[in-house]
XYZ file of C-alpha atoms in Angstrom:
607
model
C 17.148 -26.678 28.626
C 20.738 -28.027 28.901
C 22.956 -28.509 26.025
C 22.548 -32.479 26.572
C 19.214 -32.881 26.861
C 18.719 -30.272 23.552
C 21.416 -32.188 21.585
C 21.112 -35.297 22.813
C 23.398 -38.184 23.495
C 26.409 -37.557 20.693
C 25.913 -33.603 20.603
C 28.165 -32.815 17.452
C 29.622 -28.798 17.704
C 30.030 -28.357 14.205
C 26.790 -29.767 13.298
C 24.078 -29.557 16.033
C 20.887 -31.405 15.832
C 18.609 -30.001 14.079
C 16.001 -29.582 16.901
C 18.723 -27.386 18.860
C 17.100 -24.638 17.041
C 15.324 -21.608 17.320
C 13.196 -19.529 14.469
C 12.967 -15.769 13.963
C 11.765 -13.931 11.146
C 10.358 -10.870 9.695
C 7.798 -12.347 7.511
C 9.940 -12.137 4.404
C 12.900 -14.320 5.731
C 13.622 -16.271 8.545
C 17.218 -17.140 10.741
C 17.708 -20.179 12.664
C 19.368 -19.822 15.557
C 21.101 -22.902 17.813
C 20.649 -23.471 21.322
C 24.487 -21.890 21.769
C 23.805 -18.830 20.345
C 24.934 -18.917 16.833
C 22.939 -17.905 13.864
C 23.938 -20.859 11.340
C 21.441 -20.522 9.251
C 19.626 -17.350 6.961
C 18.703 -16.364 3.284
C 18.891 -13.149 2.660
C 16.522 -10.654 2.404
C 13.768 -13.334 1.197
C 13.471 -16.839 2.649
C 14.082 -17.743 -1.150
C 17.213 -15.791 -1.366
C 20.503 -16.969 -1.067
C 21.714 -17.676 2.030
C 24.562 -15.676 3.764
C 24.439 -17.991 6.971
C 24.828 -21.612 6.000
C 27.130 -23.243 8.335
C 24.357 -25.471 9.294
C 24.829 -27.491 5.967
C 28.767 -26.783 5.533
C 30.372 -25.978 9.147
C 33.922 -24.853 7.487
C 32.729 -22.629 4.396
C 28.595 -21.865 5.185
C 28.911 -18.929 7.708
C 27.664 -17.897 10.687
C 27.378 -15.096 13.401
C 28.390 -16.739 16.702
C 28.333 -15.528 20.312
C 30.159 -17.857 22.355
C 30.562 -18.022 25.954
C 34.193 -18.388 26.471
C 33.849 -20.377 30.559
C 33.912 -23.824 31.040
C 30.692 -25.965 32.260
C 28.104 -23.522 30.548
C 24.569 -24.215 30.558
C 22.276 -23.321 27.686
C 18.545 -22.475 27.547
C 15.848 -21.259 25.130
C 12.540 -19.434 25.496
C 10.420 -17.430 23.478
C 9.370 -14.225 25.512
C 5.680 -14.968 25.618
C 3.567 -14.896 22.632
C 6.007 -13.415 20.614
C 8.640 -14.529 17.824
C 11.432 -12.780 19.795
C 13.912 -15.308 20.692
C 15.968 -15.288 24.047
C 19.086 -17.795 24.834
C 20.597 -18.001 28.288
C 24.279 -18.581 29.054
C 24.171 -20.217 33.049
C 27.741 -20.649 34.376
C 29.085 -20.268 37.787
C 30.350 -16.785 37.069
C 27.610 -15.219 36.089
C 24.273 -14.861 34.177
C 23.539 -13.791 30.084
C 20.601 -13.309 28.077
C 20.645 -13.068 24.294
C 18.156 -11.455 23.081
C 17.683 -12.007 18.995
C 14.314 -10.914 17.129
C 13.729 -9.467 13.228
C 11.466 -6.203 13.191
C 8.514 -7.130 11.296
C 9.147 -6.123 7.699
C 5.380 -4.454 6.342
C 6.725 -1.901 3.550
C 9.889 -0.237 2.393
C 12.189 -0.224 5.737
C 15.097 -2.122 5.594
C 15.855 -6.041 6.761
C 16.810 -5.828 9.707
C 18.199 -8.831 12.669
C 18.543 -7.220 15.683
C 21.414 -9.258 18.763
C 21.295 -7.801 22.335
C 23.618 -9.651 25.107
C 22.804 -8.462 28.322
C 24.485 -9.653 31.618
C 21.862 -10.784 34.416
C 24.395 -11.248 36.999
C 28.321 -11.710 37.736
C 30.577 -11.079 34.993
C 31.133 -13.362 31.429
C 33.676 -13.317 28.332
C 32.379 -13.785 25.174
C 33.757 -14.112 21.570
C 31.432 -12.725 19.214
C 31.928 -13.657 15.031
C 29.861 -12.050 12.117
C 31.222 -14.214 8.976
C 28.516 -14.398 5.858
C 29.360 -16.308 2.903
C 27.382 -14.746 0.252
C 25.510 -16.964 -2.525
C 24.999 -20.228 -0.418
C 28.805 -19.828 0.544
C 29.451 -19.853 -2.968
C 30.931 -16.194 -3.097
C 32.897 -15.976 0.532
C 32.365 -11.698 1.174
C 34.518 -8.661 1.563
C 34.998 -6.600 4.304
C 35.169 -3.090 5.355
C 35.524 -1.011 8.471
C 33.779 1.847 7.730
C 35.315 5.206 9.128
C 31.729 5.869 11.724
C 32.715 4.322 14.560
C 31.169 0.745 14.784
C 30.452 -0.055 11.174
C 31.496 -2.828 9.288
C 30.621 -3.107 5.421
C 30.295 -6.769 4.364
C 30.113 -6.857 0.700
C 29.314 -9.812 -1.823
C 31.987 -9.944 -4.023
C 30.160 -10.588 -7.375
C 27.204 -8.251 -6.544
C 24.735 -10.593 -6.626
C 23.216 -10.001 -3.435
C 22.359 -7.430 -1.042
C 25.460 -5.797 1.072
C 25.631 -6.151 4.890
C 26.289 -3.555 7.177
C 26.875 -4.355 10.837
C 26.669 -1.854 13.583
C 27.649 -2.726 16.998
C 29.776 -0.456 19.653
C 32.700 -3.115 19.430
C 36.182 -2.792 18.049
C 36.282 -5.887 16.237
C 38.886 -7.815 14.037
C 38.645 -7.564 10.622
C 39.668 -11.423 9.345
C 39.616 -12.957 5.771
C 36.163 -14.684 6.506
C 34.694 -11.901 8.637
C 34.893 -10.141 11.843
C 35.604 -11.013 15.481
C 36.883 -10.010 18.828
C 36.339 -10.903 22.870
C 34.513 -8.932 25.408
C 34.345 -9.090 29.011
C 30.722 -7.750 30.320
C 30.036 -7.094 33.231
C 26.438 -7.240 35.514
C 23.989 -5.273 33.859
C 26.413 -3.948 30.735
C 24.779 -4.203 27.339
C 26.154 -4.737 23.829
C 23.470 -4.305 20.953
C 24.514 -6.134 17.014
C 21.959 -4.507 14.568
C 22.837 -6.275 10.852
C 21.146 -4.690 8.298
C 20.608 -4.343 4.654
C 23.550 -1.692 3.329
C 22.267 1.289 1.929
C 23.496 4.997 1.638
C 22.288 5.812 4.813
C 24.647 4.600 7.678
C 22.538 5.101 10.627
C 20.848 2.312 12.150
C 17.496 1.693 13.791
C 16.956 1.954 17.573
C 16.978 -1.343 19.061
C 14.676 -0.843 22.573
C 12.275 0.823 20.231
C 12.217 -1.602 17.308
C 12.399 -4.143 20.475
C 8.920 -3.093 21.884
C 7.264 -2.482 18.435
C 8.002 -5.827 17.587
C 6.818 -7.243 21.276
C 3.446 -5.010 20.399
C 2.517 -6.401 16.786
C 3.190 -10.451 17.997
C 1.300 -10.097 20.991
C -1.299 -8.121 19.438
C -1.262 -10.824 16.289
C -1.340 -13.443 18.870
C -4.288 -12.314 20.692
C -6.703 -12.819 17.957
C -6.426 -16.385 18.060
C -9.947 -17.923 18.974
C -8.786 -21.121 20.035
C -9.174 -21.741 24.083
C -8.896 -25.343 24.140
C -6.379 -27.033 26.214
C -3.496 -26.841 24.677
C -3.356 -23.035 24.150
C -0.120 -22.516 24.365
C 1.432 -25.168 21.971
C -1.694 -24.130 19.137
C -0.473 -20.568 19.407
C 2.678 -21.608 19.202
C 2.204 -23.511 15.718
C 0.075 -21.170 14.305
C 3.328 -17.968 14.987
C 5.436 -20.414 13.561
C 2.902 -20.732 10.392
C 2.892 -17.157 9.973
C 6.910 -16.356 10.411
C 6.427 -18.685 6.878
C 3.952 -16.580 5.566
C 5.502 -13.867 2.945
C 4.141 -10.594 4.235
C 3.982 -8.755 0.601
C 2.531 -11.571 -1.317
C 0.232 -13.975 1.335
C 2.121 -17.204 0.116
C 3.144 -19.684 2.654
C 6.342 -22.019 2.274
C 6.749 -25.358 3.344
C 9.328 -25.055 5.295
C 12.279 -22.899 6.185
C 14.986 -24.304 5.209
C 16.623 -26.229 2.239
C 19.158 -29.617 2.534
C 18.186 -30.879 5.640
C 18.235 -35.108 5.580
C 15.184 -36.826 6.340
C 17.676 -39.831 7.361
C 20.903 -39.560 8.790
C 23.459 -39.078 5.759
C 20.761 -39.388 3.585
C 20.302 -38.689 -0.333
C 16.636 -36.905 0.396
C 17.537 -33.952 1.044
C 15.529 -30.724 -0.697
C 14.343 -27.812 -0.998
C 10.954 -26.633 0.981
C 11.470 -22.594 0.931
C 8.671 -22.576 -2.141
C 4.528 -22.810 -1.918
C 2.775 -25.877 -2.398
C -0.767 -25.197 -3.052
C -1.047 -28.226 -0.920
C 0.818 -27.294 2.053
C -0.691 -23.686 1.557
C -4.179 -24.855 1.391
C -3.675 -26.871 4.784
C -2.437 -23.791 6.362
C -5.203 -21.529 5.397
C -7.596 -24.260 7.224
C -5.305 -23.803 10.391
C -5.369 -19.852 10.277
C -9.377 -19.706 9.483
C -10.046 -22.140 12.237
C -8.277 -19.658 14.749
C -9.527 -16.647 13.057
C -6.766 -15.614 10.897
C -8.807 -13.968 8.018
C -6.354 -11.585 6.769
C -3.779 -13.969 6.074
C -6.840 -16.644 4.266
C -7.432 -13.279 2.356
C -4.040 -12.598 1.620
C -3.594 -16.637 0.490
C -6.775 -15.751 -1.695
C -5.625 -13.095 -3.468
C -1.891 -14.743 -4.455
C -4.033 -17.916 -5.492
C -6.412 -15.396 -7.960
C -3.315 -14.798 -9.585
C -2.273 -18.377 -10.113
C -5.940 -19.288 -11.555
C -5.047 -17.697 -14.864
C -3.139 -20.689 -15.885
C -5.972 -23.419 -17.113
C -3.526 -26.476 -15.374
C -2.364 -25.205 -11.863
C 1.117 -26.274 -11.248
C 1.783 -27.949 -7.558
C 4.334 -25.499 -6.370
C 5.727 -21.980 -7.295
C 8.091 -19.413 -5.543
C 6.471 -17.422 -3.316
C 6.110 -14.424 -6.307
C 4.424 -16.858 -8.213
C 7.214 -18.125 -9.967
C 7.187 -20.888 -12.250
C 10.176 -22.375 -12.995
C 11.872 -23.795 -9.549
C 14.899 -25.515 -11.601
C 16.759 -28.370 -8.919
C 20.270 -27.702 -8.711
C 22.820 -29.270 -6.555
C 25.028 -27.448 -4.373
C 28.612 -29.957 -5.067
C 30.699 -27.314 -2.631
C 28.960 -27.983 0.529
C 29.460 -31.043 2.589
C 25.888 -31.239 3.601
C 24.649 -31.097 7.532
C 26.771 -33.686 8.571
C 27.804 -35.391 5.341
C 24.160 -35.459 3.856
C 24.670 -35.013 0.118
C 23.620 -33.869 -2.184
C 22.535 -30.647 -1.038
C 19.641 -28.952 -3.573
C 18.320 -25.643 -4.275
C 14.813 -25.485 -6.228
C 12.906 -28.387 -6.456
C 12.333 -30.366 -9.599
C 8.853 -31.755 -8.102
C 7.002 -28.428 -10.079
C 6.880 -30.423 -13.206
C 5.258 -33.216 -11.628
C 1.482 -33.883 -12.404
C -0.468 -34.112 -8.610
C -4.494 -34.141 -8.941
C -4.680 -33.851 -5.396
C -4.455 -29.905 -5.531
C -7.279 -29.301 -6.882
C -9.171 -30.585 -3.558
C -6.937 -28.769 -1.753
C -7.426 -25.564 -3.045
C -10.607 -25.939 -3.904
C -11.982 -26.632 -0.534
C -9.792 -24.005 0.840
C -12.460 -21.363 -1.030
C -15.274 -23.767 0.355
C -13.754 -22.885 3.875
C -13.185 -19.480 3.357
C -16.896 -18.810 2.034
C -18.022 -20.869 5.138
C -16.050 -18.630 7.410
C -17.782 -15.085 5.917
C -15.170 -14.521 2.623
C -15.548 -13.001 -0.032
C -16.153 -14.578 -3.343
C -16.980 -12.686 -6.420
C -18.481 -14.057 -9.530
C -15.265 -12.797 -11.349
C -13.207 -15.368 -9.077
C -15.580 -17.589 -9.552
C -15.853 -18.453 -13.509
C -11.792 -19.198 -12.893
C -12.387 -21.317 -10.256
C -15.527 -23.216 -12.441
C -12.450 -23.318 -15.242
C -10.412 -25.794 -13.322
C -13.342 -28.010 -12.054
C -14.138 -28.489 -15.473
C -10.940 -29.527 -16.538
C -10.674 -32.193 -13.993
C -14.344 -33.170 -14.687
C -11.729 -34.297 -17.691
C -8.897 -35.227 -16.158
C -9.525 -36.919 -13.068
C -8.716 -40.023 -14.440
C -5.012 -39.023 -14.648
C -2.097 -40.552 -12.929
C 0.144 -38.822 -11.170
C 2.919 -39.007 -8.836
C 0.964 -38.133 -5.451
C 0.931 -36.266 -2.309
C 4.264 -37.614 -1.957
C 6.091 -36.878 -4.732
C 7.418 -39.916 -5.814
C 9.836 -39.782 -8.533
C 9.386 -43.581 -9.969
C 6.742 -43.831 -12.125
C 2.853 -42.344 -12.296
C 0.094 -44.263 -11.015
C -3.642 -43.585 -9.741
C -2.967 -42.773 -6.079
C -5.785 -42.883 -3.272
C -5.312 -39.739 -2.284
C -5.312 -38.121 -5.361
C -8.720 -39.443 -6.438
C -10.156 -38.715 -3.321
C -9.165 -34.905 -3.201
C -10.958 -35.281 -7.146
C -13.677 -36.248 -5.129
C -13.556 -33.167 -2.821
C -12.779 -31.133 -5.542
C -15.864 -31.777 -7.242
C -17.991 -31.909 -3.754
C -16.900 -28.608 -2.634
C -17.275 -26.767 -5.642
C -21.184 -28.393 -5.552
C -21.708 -27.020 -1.754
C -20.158 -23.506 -2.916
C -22.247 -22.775 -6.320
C -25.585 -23.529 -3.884
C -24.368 -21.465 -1.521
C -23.942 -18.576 -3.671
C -26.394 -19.269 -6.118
C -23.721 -19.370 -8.923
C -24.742 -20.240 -12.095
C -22.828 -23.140 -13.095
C -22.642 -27.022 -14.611
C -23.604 -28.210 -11.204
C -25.651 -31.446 -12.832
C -22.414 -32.427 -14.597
C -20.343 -31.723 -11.584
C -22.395 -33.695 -9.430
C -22.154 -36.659 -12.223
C -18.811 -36.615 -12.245
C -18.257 -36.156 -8.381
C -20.389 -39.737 -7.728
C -18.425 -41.356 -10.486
C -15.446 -41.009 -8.269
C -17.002 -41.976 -5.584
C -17.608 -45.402 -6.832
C -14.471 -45.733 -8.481
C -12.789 -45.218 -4.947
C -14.912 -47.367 -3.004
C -15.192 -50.745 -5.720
C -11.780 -50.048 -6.895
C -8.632 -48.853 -4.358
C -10.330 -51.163 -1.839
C -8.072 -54.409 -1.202
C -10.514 -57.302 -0.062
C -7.102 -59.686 1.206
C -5.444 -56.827 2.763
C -8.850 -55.536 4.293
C -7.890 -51.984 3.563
C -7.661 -49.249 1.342
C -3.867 -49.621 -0.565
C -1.845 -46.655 -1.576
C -3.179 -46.430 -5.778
C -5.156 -48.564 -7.557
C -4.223 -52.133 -7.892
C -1.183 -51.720 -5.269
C -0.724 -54.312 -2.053
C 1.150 -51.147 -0.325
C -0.505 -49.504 2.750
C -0.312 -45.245 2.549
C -0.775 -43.197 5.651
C -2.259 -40.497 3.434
C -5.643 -42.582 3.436
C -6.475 -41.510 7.552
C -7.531 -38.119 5.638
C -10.556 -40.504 4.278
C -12.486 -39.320 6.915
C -11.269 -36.156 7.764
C -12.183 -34.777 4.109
C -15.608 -36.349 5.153
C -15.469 -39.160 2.039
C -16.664 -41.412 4.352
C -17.806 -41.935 7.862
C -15.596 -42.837 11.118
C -17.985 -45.621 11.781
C -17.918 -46.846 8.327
C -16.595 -50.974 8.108
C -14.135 -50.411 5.634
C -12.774 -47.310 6.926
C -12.225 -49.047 10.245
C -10.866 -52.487 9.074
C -8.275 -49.656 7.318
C -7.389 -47.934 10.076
C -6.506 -51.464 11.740
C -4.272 -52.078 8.806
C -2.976 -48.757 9.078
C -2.419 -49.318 13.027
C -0.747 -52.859 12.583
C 1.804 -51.863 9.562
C 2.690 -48.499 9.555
C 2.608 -47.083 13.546
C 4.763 -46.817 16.346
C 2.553 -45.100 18.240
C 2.281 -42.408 17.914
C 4.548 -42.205 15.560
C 3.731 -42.759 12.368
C 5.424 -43.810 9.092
C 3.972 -42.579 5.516
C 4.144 -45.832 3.608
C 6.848 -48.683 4.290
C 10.213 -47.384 1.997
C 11.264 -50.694 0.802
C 14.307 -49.623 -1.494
C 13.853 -47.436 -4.880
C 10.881 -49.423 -6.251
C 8.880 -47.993 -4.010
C 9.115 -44.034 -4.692
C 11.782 -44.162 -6.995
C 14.170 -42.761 -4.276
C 17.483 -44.036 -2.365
C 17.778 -44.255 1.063
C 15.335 -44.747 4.254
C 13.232 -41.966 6.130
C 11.818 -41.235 9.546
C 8.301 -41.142 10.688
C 6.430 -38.286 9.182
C 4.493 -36.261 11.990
C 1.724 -34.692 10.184
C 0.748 -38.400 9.284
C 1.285 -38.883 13.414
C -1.471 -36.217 13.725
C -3.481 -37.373 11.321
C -3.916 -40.390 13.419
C -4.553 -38.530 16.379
C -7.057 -37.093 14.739
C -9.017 -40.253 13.502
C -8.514 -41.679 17.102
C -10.808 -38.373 18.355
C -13.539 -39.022 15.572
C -14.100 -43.024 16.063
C -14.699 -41.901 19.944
C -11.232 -43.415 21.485
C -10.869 -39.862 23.045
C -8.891 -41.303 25.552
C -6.257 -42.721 23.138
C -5.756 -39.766 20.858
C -4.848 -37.615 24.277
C -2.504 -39.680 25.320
C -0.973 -40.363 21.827
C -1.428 -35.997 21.172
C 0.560 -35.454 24.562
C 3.314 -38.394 23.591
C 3.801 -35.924 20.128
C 3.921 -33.074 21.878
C 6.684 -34.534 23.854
C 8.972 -35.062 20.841
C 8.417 -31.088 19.892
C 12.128 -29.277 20.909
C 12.407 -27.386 23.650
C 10.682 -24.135 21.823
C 7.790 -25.965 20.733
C 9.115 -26.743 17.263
C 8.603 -29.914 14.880
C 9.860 -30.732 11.427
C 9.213 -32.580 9.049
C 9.963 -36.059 10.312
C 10.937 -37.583 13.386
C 13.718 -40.496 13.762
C 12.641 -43.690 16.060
C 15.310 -41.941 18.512
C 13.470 -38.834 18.847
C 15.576 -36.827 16.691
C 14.258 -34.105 14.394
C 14.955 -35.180 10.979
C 14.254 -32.914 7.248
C 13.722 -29.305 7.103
C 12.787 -27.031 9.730
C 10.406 -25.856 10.773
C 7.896 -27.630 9.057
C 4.178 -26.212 8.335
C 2.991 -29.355 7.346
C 3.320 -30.826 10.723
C 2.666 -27.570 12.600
C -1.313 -27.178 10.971
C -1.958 -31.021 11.567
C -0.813 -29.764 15.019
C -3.607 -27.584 15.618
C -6.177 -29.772 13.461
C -5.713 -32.139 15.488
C -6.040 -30.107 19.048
C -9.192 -28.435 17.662
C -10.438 -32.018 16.834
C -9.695 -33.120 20.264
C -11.449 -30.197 21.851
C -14.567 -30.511 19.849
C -15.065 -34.129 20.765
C -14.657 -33.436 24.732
C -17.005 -31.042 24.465
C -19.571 -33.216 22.467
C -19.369 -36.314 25.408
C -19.327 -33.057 28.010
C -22.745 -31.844 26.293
C-alpha cells in the first residue's frame, strides 16, 4: 500500500496516522512499527515498561530506530508473511527493490528480549540511513552511548539505571551522536544487513537471526493452525485473534487492552490514556474469542491469573498484568503528545472506580470455559461462590459503567444486566457440576434483576432501553441485551431499541457509544469517534434478528476501515481515520464474535 493511501490525505512525517502501523511482539512487549520503516513506538522489556521508543507521542525527544530510504518518489508497502507476526515493509523506487524484515523471537523462559531488523535488497541498488536513538524512561532519561571494542556493538545505557541496557549488534560502522547512532549504506542486489537489539547482559554475543527467523515462522504458524474457525472470513479472524495473543503476557496469561498509552480518541484531544493494563472486562471478552477458536491454553492461562485475583472479596476492574493493584495516573508534562494531544498519561486512575459489570464478565467467562471441557475444581469454586454472594448484596450499587465515566455514579444498563448474567451463569455452572451451593437464593436474586431491568431502565416515550435508570440518553452498550441472551432478538422491546439505537447513534456501520454532549455527559472534555466494537456489536444483532443480508454488507464495510495489515483500534473518526490506542482487543474479539455469528446464521437458513 502506498504512503498516500496508508496516511491519507494530509500525511504528517513527524506524526503518521496512527493506522500507518504495524505490530510485533514477543508476548511480553510489543513495537509498533510505521509504514516507512521506523520503529516509533516500544516499552521495554514488558508492554508495561517504560518505553525507549516514543517518538510516536513526542517526534523531537520520544525516540526511534529509523531506516529510511534516502531516493526520491519511494513507494511503501506492508504485509505480514502469512500467518505469522513477522512483519515485512517494502521500499519500491525506480532504482531498485527492499524488504525489511522486523519480527521479536517469541519470549517463553529466561532468553533475552530480543527485536530482530533484516534489510535485504530484492533488486537494483538503494541508500539507506539507518538511526537507533532510545530515550530511556518515556524519553524522560535521553541514554548514553558506547561503542563497544567487538566489532559491531553499541552499548546504549539508561543514564539513571532504571531500566534495562541496550546493546545493538549490526555489521555497520555507525556514528556515535548525542541522541544515538547513525550512518548511510549503499546495498546492493541481494546484499544483507541484519540489526539484532537486545537486552545488555555480560555476554556480548548475539543470537542467530535466520535461525531465530525460522523458529519464530514455526511457533506462529504452528499457533495459527489450531484455530477452528473456517468460516468466510478466515483470514481477517486469524488475523484478530494473532493480534489478541501478541497482547497476551506469555508468563502470567493476562491480556491488555491495548498496546499502547496516549493515543487521542479525537484529534488534539484531552482523552488520551493508558490501555497497557488488564481489564477483567476486556480480558473476559477475549477469553470468549480464543475458546470459540480453540485457544484453551491461553483460557487456561487467563484462569489461572484470575484464581489469583479471587482472593480479594471485591475484585477491582483492572490491574497490571502481575496482578498489580495500584495503577496510579500520572501525566507525562514533557511530551507534546501525538500531534499536540495532551495530556499524555501513564497508569490509569479508572482502578478505583466501582464497575458491577465485571462480575458478569468474569463470571460467564468460567461458564464458557466449563462449557468448552475446563477444568473447575471445588477449591476454585467456593471463591468464585464468594463473589456471587457479595453481589447477591451489592447489585444494587451504582457505579460508573462499562465506560468509565468520570462524572458521577449512577445505575447503568449494562451494569445490571451483567448482575443478571452474573447470577445466571453461576446457576447453569453449580447444576452442571453438581456444586453444592445457595443456588435457591441465587436464583431469587437473579429474577429480581430481571424485573428491575425490564419495569425499570425501559423508557416508554423514547421506546427504548436508556443508558441507567431514569436517564433520556441512548447507550450502545445495550445491543449486548441479546447477545448475553437477557432477552430474545424477536422480543418487542428489544427491537423498538434497536430502532432507537439505529436512528440516534449509527452511521452505518459505524457506530457511536452514546451521544458526548459536553462534560455532563461522562464527566469528560472533548468529543470522540465511533467506537468499533459497538460497530460489531451491531453487526452482530443484525445476524440474530435474521437481516443476514445487512450485517454482511455492514461486516464487509468494517472490514474496509481495518489498515492495510488488518488492524483496528479503538475508535474510528467519520473520515476513516484510526483514532485511540492501538491495537485494540476490544474491537479485535467483537471482530471475530461477530464473523462466528455471521457464519452460524448462514449455516442455520443453509440447513
Amino acid at each position: 500500500m502506498s504512503d498516500k493511501i496508508a496516511g491519507r490525505d494530509g500525511y504528517d512525517g513527524r506524526y503518521p496516522p496512527i493506522q500507518d502501523h504495524g505490530l510485533i511482539g514477543n508476548l511480553h512487549t510489543i513495537a509498533l512499527v510505521s509504514i516507512r520503516g521506523t520503529i516509533n513506538f516500544m516499552p521495554f522489556t514488558r508492554i508495561d515498561s517504560p518505553t525507549i521508543f516514543t517518538s510516536l507521542l513526542d517526534a523531537d525527544k520520544g525516540g526511534s530506530f529509523s531506516i529510511d530510504c534516502l531516493h526520491d518518489n519511494v513507494t511503501h508497502k506492508q504485509m505480514y508473511l502469512p500467518d505469522t507476526a513477522i512483519l515485512m515493509t517494502r521500499f519500491l523506487a525506480a532504482d531498485g527493490v527492499a524488504e525489511l524484515i522486523d519480527f521479536m523471537p517469541v519470549k517463553k523462559t529466561e532468553e533475552r528480549c530480543s527485536l530482530i531488523r533484516r534489510l535485504r535488497i530484492v533488486r537494483g541498488q538503494l541508500t539507506f540511513r539507518i538511526s537507533c536513538s532510545p530515550s530511556f524512561g518515556y524519553a524522560r532519561h535521553g541514554c548514553e552511548i558506547e561503542k563497544e571494542t567487538s566489532a559491531g556493538a553499541y552499548l546504549f545505557k539508561d543514564p539513571t539505571g532504571e531500566q534495562n541496557n541496550i546493546r545493538l549488534f549490526c555489521d555497520l560502522d555507525m556514528e556515535v551522536a548525542k541522541k544515538g547512532t547513525e550512518t548511510t549504506i549503499t546495498l546492493k542486489e541481494q546484499e544483507t544487513v541484519d540489526l539484532i537489539m537486545e537486552v545488555a547482559d555480560h555476554q556480548q554475543d548475539h543470537l542467530d537471526p535466520e535461525s531465530k527467523m525460522q523458529s519464530t515462522i514455526s511457533y506462529w504458524k504452528e499457533w495459527s493452525s489450531k484455530s477452528n474457525y473456517q468460516g468466510r472470513w478466515k483470514e481477517e479472524v486469524n488475523r484478530s485473534a494473532m493480534t489478541l495473543k501478541l497482547l497476551t503476557n506469555y508468563q502470567f496469561g493476562s491480556v491488555v487492552a491495548a498496546g499502547t498509552f496516549g493515543l487521542p480518541e479525537s484529534p488534539g484531544g484531552t482523552r488520551n490514556w493508558d490501555y497497557r493494563f488488564t481489564w477483567l472486562r476486556d480480558a473476559a471478552f477475549t477469553m470468549y474469542a480464543f475458546l470459540r477458536l480453540g485457544y484453551m491454553n491461553e483460557a487456561e492461562g487467563f484462569m489461572n491469573w484470575i484464581r489469583k485475583r479471587l482472593e480479594d472479596t471485591e475484585l477491582q476492574i483492572m490491574y497490571g498484568i502481575d496482578g498489580t493493584k495500584e495503577l496510579e495516573e500520572v501525566e507525562l508534562d514533557h511530551l507534546e503528545g501525538y500531534r499536540g494531544a495532551k495530556p499524555v498519561r501513564i497508569g490509569n486512575g479508572a482502578y478505583q472506580q466501582t464497575q458491577m459489570d465485571i462480575y458478569g464478565e468474569f463470571i460467564d467467562t468460567i461458564y464458557l470455559y466449563n462449557k468448552h471441557g475446563g477444568s473447575i475444581s471445588y477449591q476454585f469454586w467456593k471463591k468464585v461462590e464468594k463473589q456471587v454472594n457479595f453481589l447477591c448484596e451489592n447489585w444494587k450499587k451504582k457505579d460508573h459503567g462499562i465506560w468509565e465515566v468520570r462524572s458521577q455514579k449512577q445505575e447503568f444498563l449494562h451494569s445490571r444486566v451483567m448482575c443478571w448474567v452474573a447470577l445466571d451463569r453461576a446457576l447453569r455452572i453449580a447444576e452442571d457440576r453438581s456444586f453444592p451451593s445457595e443456588t435457591s437464593r441465587w436464583k431469587k436474586v437473579r429474577d429480581e434483576i430481571y424485573r428491575d431491568i425490564y419495569e425499570n431502565f425501559w423508557d416508554e416515550e423514547k421506546g427504548a432501553y436508556v443508558q441507567y435508570k431514569g436517564a433520556k440518553v441512548l447507550d450502545a452498550s445495550a445491543l449486548l441485551l441479546p447477545l448475553v441472551r437477557y432477552m430474545s432478538s424477536s422480543e418487542p422491546r428489544w427491537v423498538s431499541t434497536f430502532e432507537q439505537i439505529k436512528k440516534e447513534l449509527v452511521t452505518e456501520p459505524l457506530v457511536y457509544r452514546y451521544k458526548v454532549e459536553g462534560e455532563e455527559t461522562d464527566g469528560l472534555e472533548g468529543d470522540e469517534g465511533t467506537f468499533s466494537i459497538c460497530s460489531f456489536w451491531y453487526v452482530e444483532c443484525l445476524a440474530r434478528m435474521g437481516n443476514l443480508d445487512e450485517s454482511i454488507l455492514s461486516f464487509e464495510k468494517m472490514l474496509g476501515y481495518a489498515n492495510h495489515l488488518g488492524l483496528f483500534s479503538e475508535q474510528l473518526g467519520l473520515d476513516g481515520s484510526q483514532l485511540g490506542n492501538f491495537p485494540q482487543a476490544f474491537t479485535h474479539l467483537s471482530l471475530i464474535s461477530a464473523a462466528y455469528q455471521i457464519d452460524k446464521q448462514h449455516h442455520k437458513l443453509k440447513d
